[in-house]
PDB file of N, CA and C in Angstrom:
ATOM      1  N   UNK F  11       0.851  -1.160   0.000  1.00 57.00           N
ATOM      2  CA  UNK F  11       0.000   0.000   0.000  1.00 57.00           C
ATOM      3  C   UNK F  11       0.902   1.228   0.000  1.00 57.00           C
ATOM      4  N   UNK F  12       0.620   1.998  -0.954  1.00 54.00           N
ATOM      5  CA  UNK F  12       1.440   3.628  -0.865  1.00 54.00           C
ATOM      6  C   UNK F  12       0.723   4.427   0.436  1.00 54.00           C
ATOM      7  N   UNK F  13       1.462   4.501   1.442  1.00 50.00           N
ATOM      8  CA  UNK F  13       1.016   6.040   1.869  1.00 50.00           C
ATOM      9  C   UNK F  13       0.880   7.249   1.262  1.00 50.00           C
ATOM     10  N   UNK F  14       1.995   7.743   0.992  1.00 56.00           N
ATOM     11  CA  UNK F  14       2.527   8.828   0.432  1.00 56.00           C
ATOM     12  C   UNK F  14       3.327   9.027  -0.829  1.00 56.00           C
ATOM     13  N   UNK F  15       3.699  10.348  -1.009  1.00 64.00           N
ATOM     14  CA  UNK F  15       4.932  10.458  -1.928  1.00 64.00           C
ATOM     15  C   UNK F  15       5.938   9.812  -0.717  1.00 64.00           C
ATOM     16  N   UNK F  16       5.850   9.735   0.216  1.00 72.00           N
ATOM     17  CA  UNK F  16       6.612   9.352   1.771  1.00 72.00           C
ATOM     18  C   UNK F  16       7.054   8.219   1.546  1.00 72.00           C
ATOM     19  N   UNK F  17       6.037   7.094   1.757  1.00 80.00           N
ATOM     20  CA  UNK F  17       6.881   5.909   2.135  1.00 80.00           C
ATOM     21  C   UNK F  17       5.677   4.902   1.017  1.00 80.00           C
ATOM     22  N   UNK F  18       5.629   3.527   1.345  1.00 81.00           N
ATOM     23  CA  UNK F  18       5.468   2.418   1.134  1.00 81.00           C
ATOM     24  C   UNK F  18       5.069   1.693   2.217  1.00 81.00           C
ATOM     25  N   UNK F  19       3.936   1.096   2.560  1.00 82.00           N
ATOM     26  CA  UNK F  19       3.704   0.169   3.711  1.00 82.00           C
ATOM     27  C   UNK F  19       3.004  -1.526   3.469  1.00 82.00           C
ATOM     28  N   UNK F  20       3.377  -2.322   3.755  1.00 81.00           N
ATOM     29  CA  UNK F  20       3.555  -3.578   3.652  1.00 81.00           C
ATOM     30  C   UNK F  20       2.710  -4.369   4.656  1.00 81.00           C
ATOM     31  N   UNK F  21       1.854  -5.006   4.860  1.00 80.00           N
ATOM     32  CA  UNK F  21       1.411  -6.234   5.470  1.00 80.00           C
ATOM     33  C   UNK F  21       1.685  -6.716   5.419  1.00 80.00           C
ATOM     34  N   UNK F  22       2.253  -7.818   5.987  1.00 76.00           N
ATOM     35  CA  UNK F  22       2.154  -9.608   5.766  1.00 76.00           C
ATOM     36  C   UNK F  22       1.379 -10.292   6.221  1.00 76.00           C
ATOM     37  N   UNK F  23       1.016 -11.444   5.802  1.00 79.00           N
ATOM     38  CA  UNK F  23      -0.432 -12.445   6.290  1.00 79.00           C
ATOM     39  C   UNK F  23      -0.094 -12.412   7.565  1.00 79.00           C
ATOM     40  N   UNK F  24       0.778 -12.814   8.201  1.00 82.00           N
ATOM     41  CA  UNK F  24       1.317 -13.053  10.017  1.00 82.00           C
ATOM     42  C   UNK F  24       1.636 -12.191  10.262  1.00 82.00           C
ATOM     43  N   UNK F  25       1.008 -10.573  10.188  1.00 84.00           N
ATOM     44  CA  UNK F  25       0.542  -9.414  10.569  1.00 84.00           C
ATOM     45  C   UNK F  25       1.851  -8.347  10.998  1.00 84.00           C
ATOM     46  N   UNK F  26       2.646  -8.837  10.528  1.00 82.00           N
ATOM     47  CA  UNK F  26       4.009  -7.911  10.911  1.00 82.00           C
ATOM     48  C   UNK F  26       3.683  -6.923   9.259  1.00 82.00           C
ATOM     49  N   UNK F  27       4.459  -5.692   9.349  1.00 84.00           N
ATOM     50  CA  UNK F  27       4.485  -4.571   8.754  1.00 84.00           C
ATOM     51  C   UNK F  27       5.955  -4.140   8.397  1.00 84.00           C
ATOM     52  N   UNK F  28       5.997  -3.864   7.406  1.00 84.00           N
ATOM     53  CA  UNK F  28       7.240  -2.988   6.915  1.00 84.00           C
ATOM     54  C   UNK F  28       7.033  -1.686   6.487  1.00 84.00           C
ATOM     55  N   UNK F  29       7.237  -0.355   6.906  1.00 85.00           N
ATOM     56  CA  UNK F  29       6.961   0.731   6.413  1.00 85.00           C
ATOM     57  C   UNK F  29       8.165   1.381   5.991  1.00 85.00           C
ATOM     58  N   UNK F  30       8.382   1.447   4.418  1.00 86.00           N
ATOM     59  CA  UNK F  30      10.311   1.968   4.100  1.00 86.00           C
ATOM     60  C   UNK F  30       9.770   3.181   2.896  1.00 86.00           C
ATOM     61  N   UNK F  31      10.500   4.049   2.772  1.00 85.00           N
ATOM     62  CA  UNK F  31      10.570   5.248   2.269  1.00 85.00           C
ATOM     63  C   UNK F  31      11.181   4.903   0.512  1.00 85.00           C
ATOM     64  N   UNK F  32      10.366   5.607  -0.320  1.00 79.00           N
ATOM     65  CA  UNK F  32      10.793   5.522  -2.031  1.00 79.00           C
ATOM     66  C   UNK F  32      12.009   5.492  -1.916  1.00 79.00           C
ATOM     67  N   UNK F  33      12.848   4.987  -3.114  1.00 82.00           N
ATOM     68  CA  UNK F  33      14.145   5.051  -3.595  1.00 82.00           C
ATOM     69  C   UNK F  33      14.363   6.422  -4.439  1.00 82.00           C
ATOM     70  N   UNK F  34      15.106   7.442  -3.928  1.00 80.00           N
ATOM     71  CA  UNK F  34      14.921   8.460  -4.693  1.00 80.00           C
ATOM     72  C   UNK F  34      15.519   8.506  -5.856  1.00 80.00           C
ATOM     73  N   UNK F  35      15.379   9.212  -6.935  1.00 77.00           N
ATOM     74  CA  UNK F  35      15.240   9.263  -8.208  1.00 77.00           C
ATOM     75  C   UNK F  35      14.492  10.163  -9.214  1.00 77.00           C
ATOM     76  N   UNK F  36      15.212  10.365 -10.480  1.00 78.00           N
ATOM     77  CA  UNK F  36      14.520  11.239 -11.502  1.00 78.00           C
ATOM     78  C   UNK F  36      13.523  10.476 -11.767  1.00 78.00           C
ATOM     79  N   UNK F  37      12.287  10.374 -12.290  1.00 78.00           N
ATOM     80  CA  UNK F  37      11.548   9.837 -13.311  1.00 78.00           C
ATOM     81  C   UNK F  37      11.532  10.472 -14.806  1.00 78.00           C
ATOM     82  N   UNK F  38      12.572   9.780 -15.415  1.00 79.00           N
ATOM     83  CA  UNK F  38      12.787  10.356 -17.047  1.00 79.00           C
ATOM     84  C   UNK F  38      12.022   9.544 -17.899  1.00 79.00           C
ATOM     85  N   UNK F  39      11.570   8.405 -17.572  1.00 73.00           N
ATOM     86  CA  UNK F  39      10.746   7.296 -18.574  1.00 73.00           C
ATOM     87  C   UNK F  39       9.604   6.997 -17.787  1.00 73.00           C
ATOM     88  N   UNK F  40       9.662   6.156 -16.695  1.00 70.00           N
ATOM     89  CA  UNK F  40       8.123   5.411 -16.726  1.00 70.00           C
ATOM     90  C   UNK F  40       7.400   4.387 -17.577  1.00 70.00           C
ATOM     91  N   UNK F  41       7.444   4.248 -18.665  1.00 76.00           N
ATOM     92  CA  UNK F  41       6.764   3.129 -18.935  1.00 76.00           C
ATOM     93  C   UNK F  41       7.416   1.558 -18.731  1.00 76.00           C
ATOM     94  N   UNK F  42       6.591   0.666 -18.180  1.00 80.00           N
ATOM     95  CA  UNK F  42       7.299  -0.596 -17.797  1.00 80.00           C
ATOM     96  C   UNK F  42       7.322  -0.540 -15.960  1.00 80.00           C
ATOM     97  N   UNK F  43       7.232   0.600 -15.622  1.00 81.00           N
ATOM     98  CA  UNK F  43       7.941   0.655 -14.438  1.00 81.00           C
ATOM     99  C   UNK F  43       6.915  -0.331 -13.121  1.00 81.00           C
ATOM    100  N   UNK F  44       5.343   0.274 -13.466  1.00 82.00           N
ATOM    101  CA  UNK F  44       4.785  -0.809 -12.952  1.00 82.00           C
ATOM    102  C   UNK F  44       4.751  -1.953 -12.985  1.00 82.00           C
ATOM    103  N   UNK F  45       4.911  -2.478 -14.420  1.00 85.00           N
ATOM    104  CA  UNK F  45       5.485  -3.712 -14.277  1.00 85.00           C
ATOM    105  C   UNK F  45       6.698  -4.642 -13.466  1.00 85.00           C
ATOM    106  N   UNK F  46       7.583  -3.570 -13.665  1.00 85.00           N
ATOM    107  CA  UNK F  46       8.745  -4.212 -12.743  1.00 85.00           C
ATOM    108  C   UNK F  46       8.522  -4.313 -11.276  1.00 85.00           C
ATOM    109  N   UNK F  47       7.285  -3.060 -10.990  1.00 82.00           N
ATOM    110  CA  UNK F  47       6.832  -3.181  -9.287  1.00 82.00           C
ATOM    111  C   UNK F  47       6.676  -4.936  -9.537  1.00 82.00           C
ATOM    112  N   UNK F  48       5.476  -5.056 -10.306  1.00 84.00           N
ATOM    113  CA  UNK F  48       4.580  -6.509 -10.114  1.00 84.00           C
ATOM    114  C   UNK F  48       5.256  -7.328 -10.164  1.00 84.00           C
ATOM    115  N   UNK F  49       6.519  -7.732 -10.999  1.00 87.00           N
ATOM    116  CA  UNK F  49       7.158  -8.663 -11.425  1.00 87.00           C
ATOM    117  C   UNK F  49       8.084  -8.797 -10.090  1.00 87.00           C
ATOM    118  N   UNK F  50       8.657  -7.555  -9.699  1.00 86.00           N
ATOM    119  CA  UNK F  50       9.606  -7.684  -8.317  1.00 86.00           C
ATOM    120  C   UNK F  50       8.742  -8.161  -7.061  1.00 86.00           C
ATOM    121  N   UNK F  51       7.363  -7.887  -7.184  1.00 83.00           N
ATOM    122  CA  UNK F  51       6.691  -8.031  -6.034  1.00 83.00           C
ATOM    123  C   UNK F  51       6.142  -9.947  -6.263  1.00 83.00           C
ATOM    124  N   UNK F  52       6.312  -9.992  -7.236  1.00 85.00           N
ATOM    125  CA  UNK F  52       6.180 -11.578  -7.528  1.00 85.00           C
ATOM    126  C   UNK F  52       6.841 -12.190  -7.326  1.00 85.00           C
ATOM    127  N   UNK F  53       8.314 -12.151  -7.515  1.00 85.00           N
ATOM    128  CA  UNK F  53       9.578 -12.829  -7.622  1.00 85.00           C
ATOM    129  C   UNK F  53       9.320 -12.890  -6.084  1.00 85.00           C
ATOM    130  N   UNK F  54       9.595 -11.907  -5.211  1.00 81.00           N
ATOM    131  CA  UNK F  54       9.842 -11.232  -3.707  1.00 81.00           C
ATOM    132  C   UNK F  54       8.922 -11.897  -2.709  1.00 81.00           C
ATOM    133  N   UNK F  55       7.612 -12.439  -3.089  1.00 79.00           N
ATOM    134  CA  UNK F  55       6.931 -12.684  -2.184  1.00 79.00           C
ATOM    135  C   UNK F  55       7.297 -14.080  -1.782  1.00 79.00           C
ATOM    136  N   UNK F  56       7.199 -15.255  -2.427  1.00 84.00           N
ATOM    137  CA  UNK F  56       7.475 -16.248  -2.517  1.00 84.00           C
ATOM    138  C   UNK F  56       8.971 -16.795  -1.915  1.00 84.00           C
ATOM    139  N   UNK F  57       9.650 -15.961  -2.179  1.00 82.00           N
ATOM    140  CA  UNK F  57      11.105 -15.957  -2.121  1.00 82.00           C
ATOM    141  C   UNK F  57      11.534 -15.920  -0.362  1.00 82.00           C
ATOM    142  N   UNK F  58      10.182 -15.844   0.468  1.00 80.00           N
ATOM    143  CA  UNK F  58      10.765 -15.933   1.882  1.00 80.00           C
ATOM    144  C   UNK F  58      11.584 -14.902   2.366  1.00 80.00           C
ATOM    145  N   UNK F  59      11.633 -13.966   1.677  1.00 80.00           N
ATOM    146  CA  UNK F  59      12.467 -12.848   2.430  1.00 80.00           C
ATOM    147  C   UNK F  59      11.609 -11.949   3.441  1.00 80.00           C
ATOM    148  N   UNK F  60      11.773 -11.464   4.576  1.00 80.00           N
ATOM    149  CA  UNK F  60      11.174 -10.298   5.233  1.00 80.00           C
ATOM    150  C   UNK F  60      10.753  -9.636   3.963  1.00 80.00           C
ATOM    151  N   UNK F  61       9.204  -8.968   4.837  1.00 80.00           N
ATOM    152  CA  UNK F  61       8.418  -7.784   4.361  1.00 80.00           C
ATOM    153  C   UNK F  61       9.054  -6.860   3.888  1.00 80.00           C
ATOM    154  N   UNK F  62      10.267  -6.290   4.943  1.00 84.00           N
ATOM    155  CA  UNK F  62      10.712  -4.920   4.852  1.00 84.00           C
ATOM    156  C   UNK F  62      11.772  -5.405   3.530  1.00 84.00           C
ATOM    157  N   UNK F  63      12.615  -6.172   3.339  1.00 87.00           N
ATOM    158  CA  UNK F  63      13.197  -6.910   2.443  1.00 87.00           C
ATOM    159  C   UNK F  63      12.635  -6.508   1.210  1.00 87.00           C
ATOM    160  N   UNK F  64      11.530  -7.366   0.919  1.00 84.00           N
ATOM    161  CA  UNK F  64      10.533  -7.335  -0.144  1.00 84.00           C
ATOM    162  C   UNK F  64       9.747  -6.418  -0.683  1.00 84.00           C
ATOM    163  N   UNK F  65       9.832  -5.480   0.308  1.00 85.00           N
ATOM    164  CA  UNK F  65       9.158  -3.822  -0.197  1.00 85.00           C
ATOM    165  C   UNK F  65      10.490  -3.584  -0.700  1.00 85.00           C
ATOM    166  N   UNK F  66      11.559  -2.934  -0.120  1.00 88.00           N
ATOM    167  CA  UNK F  66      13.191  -2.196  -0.702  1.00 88.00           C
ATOM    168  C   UNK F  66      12.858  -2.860  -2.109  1.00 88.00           C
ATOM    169  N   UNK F  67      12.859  -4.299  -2.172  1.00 87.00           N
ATOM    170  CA  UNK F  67      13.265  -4.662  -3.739  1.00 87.00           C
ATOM    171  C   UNK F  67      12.362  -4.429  -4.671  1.00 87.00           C
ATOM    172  N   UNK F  68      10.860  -4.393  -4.518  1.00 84.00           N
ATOM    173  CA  UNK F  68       9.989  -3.896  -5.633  1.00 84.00           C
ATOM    174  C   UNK F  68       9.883  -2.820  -5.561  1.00 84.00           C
ATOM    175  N   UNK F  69      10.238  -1.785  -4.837  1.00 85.00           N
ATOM    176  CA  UNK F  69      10.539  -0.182  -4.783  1.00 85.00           C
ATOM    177  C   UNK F  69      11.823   0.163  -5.699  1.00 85.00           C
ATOM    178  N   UNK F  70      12.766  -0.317  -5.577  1.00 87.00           N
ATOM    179  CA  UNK F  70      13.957  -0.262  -6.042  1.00 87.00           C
ATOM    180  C   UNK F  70      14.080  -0.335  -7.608  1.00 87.00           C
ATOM    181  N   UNK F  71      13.176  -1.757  -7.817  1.00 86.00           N
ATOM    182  CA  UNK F  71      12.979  -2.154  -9.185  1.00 86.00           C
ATOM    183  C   UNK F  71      12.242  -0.932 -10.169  1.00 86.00           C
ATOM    184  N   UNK F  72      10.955  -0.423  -9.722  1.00 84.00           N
ATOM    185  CA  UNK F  72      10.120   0.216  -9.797  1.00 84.00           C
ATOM    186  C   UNK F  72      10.783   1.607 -10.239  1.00 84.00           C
ATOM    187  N   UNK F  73      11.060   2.023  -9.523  1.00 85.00           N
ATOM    188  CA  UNK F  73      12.703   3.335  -9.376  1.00 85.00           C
ATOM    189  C   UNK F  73      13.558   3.435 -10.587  1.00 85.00           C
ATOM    190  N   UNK F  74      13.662   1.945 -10.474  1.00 85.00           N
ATOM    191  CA  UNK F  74      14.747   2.123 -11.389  1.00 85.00           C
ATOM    192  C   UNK F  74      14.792   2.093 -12.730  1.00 85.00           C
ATOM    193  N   UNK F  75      13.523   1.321 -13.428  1.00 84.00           N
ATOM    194  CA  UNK F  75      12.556   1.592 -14.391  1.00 84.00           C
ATOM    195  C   UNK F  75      12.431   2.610 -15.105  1.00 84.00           C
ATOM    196  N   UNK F  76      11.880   3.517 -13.975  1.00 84.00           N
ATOM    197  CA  UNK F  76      11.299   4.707 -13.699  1.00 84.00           C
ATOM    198  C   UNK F  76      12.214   5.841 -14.433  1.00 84.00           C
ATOM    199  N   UNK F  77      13.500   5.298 -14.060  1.00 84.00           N
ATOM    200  CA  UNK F  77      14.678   6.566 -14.183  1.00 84.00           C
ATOM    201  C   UNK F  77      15.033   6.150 -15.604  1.00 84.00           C
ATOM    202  N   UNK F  78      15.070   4.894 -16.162  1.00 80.00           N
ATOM    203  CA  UNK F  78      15.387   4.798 -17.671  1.00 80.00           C
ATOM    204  C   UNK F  78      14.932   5.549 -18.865  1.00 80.00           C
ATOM    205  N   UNK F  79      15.433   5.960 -19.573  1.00 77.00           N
ATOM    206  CA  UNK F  79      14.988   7.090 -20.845  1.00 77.00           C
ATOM    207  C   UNK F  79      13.965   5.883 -21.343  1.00 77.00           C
ATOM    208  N   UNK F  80      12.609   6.801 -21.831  1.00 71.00           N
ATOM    209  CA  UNK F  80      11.661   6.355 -22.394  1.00 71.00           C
ATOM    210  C   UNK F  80      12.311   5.618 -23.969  1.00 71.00           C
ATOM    211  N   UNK F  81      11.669   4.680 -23.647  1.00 63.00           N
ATOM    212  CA  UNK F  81      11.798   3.423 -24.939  1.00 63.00           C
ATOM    213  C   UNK F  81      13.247   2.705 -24.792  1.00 63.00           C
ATOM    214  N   UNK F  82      13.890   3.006 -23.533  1.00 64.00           N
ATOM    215  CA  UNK F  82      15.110   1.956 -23.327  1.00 64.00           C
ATOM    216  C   UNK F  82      14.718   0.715 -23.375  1.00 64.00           C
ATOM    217  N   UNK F  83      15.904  -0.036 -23.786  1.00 53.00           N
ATOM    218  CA  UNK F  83      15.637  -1.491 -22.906  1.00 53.00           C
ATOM    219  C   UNK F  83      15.632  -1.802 -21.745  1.00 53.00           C
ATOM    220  N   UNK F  84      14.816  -2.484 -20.992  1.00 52.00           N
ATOM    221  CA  UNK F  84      13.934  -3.225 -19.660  1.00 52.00           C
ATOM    222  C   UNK F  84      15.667  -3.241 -19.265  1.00 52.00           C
ATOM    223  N   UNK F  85      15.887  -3.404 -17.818  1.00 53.00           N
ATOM    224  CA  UNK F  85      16.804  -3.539 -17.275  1.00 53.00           C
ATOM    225  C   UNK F  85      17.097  -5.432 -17.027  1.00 53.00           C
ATOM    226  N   UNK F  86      17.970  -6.105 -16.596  1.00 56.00           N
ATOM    227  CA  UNK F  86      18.257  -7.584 -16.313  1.00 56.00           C
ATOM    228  C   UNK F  86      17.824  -7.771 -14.936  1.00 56.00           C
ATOM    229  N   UNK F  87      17.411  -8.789 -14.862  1.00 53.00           N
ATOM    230  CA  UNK F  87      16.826  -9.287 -12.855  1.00 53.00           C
ATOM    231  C   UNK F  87      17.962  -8.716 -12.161  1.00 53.00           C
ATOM    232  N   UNK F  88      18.964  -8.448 -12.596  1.00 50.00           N
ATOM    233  CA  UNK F  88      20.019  -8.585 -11.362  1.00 50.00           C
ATOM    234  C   UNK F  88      19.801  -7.108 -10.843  1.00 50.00           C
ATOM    235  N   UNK F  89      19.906  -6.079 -12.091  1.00 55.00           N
ATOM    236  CA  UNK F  89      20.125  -5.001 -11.811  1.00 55.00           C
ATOM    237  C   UNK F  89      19.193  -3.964 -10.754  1.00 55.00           C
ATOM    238  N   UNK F  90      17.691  -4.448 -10.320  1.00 53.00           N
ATOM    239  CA  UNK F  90      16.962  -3.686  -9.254  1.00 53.00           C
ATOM    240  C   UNK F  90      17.755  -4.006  -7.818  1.00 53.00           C
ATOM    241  N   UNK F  91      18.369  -5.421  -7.599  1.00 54.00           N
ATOM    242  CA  UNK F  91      19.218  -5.378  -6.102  1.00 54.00           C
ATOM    243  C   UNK F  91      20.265  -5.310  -5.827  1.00 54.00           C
ATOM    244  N   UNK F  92      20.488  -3.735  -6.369  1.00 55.00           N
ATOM    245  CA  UNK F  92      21.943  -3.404  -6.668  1.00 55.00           C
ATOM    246  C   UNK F  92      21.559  -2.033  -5.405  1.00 55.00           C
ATOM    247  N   UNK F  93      21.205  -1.854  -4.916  1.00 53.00           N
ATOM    248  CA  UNK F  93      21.056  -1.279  -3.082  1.00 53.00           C
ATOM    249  C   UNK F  93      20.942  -2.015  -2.753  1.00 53.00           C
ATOM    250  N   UNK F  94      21.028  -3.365  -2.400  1.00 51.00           N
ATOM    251  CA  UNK F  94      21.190  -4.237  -1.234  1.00 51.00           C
ATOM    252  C   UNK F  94      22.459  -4.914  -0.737  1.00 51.00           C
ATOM    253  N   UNK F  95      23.429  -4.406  -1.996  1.00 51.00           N
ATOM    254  CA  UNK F  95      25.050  -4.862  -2.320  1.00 51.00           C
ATOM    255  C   UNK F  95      25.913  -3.752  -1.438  1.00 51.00           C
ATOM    256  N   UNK F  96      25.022  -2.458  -1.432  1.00 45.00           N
ATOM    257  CA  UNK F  96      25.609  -1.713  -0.529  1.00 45.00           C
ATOM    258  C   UNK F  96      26.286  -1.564   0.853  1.00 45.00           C
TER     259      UNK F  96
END
Protein backbone atom coordinates (compact mmCIF):
# COMPACT_ATOMS: atom_id res chain seq x y z
CA UNK A 1 0.00 0.00 0.00
CA UNK A 2 1.44 3.63 -0.86
CA UNK A 3 1.02 6.04 1.87
CA UNK A 4 2.53 8.83 0.43
CA UNK A 5 4.93 10.46 -1.93
CA UNK A 6 6.61 9.35 1.77
CA UNK A 7 6.88 5.91 2.14
CA UNK A 8 5.47 2.42 1.13
CA UNK A 9 3.70 0.17 3.71
CA UNK A 10 3.55 -3.58 3.65
CA UNK A 11 1.41 -6.23 5.47
CA UNK A 12 2.15 -9.61 5.77
CA UNK A 13 -0.43 -12.45 6.29
CA UNK A 14 1.32 -13.05 10.02
CA UNK A 15 0.54 -9.41 10.57
CA UNK A 16 4.01 -7.91 10.91
CA UNK A 17 4.49 -4.57 8.75
CA UNK A 18 7.24 -2.99 6.92
CA UNK A 19 6.96 0.73 6.41
CA UNK A 20 10.31 1.97 4.10
CA UNK A 21 10.57 5.25 2.27
CA UNK A 22 10.79 5.52 -2.03
CA UNK A 23 14.15 5.05 -3.59
CA UNK A 24 14.92 8.46 -4.69
CA UNK A 25 15.24 9.26 -8.21
CA UNK A 26 14.52 11.24 -11.50
CA UNK A 27 11.55 9.84 -13.31
CA UNK A 28 12.79 10.36 -17.05
CA UNK A 29 10.75 7.30 -18.57
CA UNK A 30 8.12 5.41 -16.73
CA UNK A 31 6.76 3.13 -18.94
CA UNK A 32 7.30 -0.60 -17.80
CA UNK A 33 7.94 0.66 -14.44
CA UNK A 34 4.78 -0.81 -12.95
CA UNK A 35 5.48 -3.71 -14.28
CA UNK A 36 8.75 -4.21 -12.74
CA UNK A 37 6.83 -3.18 -9.29
CA UNK A 38 4.58 -6.51 -10.11
CA UNK A 39 7.16 -8.66 -11.42
CA UNK A 40 9.61 -7.68 -8.32
CA UNK A 41 6.69 -8.03 -6.03
CA UNK A 42 6.18 -11.58 -7.53
CA UNK A 43 9.58 -12.83 -7.62
CA UNK A 44 9.84 -11.23 -3.71
CA UNK A 45 6.93 -12.68 -2.18
CA UNK A 46 7.48 -16.25 -2.52
CA UNK A 47 11.11 -15.96 -2.12
CA UNK A 48 10.77 -15.93 1.88
CA UNK A 49 12.47 -12.85 2.43
CA UNK A 50 11.17 -10.30 5.23
CA UNK A 51 8.42 -7.78 4.36
CA UNK A 52 10.71 -4.92 4.85
CA UNK A 53 13.20 -6.91 2.44
CA UNK A 54 10.53 -7.34 -0.14
CA UNK A 55 9.16 -3.82 -0.20
CA UNK A 56 13.19 -2.20 -0.70
CA UNK A 57 13.27 -4.66 -3.74
CA UNK A 58 9.99 -3.90 -5.63
CA UNK A 59 10.54 -0.18 -4.78
CA UNK A 60 13.96 -0.26 -6.04
CA UNK A 61 12.98 -2.15 -9.19
CA UNK A 62 10.12 0.22 -9.80
CA UNK A 63 12.70 3.34 -9.38
CA UNK A 64 14.75 2.12 -11.39
CA UNK A 65 12.56 1.59 -14.39
CA UNK A 66 11.30 4.71 -13.70
CA UNK A 67 14.68 6.57 -14.18
CA UNK A 68 15.39 4.80 -17.67
CA UNK A 69 14.99 7.09 -20.85
CA UNK A 70 11.66 6.36 -22.39
CA UNK A 71 11.80 3.42 -24.94
CA UNK A 72 15.11 1.96 -23.33
CA UNK A 73 15.64 -1.49 -22.91
CA UNK A 74 13.93 -3.22 -19.66
CA UNK A 75 16.80 -3.54 -17.27
CA UNK A 76 18.26 -7.58 -16.31
CA UNK A 77 16.83 -9.29 -12.86
CA UNK A 78 20.02 -8.58 -11.36
CA UNK A 79 20.12 -5.00 -11.81
CA UNK A 80 16.96 -3.69 -9.25
CA UNK A 81 19.22 -5.38 -6.10
CA UNK A 82 21.94 -3.40 -6.67
CA UNK A 83 21.06 -1.28 -3.08
CA UNK A 84 21.19 -4.24 -1.23
CA UNK A 85 25.05 -4.86 -2.32
CA UNK A 86 25.61 -1.71 -0.53
Amino acid sequence: MRLSFKDVLAVHCDGTTAEVPPVPGAVTGGPGARHAFGGALCHGLPSGRDPERTVRFFTAAAAHVAALPAGSVAPGRATPGAPFRR
